[in-house]
CSV table of C-alpha atoms in Angstrom, one decimal:
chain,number,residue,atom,x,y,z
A,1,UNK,CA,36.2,32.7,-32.7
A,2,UNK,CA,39.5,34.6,-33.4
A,3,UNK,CA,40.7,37.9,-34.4
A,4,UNK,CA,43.7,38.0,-36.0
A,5,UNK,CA,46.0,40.7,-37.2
A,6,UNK,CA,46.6,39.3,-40.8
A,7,UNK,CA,49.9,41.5,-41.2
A,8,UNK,CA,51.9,39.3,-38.6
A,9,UNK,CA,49.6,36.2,-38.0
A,10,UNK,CA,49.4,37.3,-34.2
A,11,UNK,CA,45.8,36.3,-32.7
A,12,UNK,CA,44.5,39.2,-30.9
A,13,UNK,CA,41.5,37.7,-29.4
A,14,UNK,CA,40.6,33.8,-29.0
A,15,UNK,CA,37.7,31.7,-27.7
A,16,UNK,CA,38.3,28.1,-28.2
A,17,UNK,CA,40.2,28.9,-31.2
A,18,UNK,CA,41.9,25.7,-31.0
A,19,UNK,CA,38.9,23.5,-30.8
A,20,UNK,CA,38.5,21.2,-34.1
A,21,UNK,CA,35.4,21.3,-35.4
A,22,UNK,CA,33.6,20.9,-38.4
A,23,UNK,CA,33.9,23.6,-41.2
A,24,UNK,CA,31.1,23.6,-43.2
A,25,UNK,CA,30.9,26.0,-46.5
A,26,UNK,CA,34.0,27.8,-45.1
A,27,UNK,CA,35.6,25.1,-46.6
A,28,UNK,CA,35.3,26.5,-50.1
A,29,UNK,CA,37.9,29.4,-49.5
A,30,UNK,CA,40.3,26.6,-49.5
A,31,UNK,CA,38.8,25.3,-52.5
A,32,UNK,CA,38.4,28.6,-54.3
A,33,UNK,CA,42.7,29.3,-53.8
A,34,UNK,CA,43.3,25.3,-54.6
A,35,UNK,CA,41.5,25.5,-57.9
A,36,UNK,CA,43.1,29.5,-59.0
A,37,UNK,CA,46.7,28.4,-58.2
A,38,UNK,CA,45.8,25.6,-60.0
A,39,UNK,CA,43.5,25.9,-63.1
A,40,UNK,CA,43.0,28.5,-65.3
A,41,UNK,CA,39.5,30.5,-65.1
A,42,UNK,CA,38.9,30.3,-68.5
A,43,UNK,CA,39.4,26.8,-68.5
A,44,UNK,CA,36.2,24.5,-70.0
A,45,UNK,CA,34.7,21.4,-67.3
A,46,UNK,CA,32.2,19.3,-67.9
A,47,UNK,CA,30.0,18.1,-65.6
A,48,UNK,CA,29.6,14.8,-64.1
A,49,UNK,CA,26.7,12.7,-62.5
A,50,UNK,CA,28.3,12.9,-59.3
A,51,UNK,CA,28.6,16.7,-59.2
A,52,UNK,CA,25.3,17.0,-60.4
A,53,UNK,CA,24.1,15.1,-57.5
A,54,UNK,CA,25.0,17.3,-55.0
A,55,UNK,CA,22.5,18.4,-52.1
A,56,UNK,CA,20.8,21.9,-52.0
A,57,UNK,CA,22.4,24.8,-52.0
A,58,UNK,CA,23.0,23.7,-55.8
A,59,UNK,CA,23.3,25.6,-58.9
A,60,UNK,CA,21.7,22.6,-60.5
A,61,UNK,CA,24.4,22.0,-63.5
A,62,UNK,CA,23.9,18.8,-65.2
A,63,UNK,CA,25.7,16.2,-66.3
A,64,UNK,CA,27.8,16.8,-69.7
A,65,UNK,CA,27.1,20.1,-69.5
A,66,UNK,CA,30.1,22.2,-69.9
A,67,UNK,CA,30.9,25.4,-67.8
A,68,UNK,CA,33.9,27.9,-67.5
A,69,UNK,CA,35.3,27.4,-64.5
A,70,UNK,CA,35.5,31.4,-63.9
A,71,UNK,CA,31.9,31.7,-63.6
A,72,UNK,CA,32.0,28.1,-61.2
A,73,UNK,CA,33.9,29.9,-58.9
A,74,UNK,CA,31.3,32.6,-58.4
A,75,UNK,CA,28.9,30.2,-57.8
A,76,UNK,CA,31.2,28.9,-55.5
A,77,UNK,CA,32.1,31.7,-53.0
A,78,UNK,CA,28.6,34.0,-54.4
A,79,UNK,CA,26.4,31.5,-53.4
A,80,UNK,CA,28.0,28.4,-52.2
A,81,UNK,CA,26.5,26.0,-54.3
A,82,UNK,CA,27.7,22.4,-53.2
A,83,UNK,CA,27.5,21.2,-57.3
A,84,UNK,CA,30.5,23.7,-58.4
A,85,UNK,CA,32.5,22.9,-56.0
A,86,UNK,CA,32.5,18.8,-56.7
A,87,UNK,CA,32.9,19.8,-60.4
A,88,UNK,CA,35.4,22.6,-59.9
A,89,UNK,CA,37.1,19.8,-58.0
A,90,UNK,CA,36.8,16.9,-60.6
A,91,UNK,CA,38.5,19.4,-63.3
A,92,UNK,CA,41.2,19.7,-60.6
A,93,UNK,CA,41.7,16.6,-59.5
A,94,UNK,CA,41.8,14.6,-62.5
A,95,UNK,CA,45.0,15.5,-64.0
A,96,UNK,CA,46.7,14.0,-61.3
A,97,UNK,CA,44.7,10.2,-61.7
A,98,UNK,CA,46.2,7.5,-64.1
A,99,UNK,CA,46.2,8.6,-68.1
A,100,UNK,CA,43.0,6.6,-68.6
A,101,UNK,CA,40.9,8.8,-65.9
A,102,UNK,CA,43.0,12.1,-67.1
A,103,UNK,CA,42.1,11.5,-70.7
A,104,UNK,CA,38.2,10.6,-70.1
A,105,UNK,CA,35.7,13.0,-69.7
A,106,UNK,CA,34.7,14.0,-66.8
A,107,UNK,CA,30.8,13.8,-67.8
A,108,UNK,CA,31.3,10.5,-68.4
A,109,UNK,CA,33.3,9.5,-65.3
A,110,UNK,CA,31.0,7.1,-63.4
A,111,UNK,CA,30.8,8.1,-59.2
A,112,UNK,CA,33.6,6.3,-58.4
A,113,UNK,CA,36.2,8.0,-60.8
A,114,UNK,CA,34.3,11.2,-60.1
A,115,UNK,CA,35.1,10.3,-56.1
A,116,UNK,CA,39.1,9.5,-57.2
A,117,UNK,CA,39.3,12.9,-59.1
A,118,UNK,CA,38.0,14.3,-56.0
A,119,UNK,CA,40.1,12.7,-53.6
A,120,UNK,CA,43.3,13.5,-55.5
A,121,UNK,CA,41.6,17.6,-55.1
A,122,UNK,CA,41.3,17.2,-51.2
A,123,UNK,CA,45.0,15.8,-51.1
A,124,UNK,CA,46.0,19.2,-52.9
A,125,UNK,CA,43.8,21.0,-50.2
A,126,UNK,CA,45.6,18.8,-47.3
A,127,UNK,CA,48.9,19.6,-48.6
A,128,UNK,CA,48.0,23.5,-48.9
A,129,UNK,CA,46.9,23.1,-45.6
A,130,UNK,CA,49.7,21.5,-44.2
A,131,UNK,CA,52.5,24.3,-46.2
A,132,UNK,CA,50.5,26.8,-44.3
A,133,UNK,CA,51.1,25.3,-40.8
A,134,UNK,CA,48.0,23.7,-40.0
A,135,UNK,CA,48.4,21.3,-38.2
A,136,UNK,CA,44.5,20.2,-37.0
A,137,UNK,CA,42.9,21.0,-40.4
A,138,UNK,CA,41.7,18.0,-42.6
A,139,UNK,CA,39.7,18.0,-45.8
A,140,UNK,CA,37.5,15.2,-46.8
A,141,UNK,CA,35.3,17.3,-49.3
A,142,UNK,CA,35.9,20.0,-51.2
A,143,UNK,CA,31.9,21.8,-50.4
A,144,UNK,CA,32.0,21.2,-46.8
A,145,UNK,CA,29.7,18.5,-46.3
A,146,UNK,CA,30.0,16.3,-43.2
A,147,UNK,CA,32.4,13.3,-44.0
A,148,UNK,CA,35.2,10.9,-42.2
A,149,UNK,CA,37.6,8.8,-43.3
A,150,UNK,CA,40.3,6.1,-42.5
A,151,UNK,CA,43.7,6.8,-42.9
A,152,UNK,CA,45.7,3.5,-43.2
A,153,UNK,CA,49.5,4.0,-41.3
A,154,UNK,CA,52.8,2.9,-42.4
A,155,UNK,CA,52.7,0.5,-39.5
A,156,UNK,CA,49.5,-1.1,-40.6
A,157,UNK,CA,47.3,0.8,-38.2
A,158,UNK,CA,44.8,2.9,-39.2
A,159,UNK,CA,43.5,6.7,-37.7
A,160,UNK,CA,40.0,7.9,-38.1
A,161,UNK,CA,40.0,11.8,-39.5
A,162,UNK,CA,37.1,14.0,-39.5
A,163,UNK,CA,36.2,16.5,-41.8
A,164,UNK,CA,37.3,20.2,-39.9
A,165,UNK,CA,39.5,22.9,-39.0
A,166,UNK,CA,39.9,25.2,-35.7
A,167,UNK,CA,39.2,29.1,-35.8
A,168,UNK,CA,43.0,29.5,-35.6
A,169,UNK,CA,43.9,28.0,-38.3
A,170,UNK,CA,40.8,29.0,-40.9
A,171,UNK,CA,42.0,32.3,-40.2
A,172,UNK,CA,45.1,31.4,-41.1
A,173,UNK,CA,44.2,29.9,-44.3
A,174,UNK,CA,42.2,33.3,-45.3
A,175,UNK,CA,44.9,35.1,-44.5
A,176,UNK,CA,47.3,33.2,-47.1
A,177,UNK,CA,44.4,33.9,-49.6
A,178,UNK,CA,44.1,37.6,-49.5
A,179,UNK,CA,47.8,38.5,-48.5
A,180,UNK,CA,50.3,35.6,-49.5
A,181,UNK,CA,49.2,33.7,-52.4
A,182,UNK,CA,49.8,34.7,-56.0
A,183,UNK,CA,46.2,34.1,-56.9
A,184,UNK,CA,45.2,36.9,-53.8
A,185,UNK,CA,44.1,39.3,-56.1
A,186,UNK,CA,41.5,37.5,-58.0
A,187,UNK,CA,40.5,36.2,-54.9
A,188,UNK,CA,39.5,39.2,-53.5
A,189,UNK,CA,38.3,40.2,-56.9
A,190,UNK,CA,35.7,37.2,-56.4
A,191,UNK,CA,34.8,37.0,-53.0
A,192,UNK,CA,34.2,41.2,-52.9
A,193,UNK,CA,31.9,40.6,-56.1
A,194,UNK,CA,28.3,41.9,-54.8
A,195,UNK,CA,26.5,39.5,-57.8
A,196,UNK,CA,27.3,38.1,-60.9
A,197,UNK,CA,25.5,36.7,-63.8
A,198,UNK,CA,26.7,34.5,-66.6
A,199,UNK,CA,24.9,32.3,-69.4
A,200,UNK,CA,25.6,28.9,-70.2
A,201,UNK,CA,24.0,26.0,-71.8
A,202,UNK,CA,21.3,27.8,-72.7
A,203,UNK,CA,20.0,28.9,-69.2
A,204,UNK,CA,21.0,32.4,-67.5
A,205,UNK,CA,22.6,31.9,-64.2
């Protein structure tokens, strides 16, 4: 746990707040301020196999279906549905793969180009991460599920990393999304939203 006063950064109260530990759905206020500073919400994605396969809590999009990513990013911090965030990070994610990925559509990108596209998302997350200071944050996912992963070294070695974050430095990261980033304001507008509805491909969500 920690308490922070989110004018100066100073932690007011700590317990273990420096313990890494897995993250879980908090992990999507990362993804949330990745995919504002980065996308536009009235931008178009379509949906891929991969997101669609997504464990519960889902909002159950399926694949080539296409969805604004405004109303995504609802179901993202509303309900925490695991499918919108793969897909909100695919859309993300891909314009940074070679032109052949960036040009495909993502509804037909098979799981391991949807995996690439998300990869490339959690590097953008890791280096957000890493401009804010934290130092014992590292993203695998973008929805929070469990994962590791092997990081090969310059040197040859490699370094297993774990999916996780330390009270600290989540509070950290929430503080650059509702004070410092240029993208606070819809962020609040989102995440202080009581419900939303929107219709898409012919169902009412």
């Amino acid at each position: 746990a920690v308490l922070m006063d989110a004018d100066s950064g100073r932690v007011l109260y700590g317990k273990n707040e420096n313990s890494c530990l897995a993250m879980a759905s908090t992990t999507k206020i990362m993804t949330c301020i990745v995919i504002l500073e980065t996308t536009s919400p009235d931008d178009i994605l379509t949906v891929s196999s991969y997101a669609e396969s997504m464990p519960k809590v889902k909002l159950y999009i399926k694949k080539g279906e296409q969805y604004r990513v405004g109303d995504l990013l609802y179901s993202l911090m509303l309900e925490s549905h695991n499918d919108s965030a793969v897909a909100l990070a695919e859309h993300a994610g891909k314009q940074f793969l070679p032109p052949e990925l960036r040009d495909k559509d993502t509804g037909e990108y098979t799981v391991e180009e949807s995996r690439q596209a998300v990869a490339a998302f959690t590097t953008l997350m890791n280096r957000k991460a890493a401009q804010l200071g934290c130092e014992n944050t590292w993203f695998i996912t973008p929805n929070g599920l469990d994962a590791t992963e092997t990081i090969v070294l310059e040197d040859g070695g490699t370094l297993q990393k774990e999916h996780g974050t330390t009270a600290a430095e989540l509070a950290r990261i929430m503080s650059y999304c509702i004070r410092e980033s240029s993208c606070a304001e819809t962020f609040l507008e989102i995440t202080r939203t009581g419900d939303y509805s929107f219709h898409a491909n012919g169902r009412n969500f």
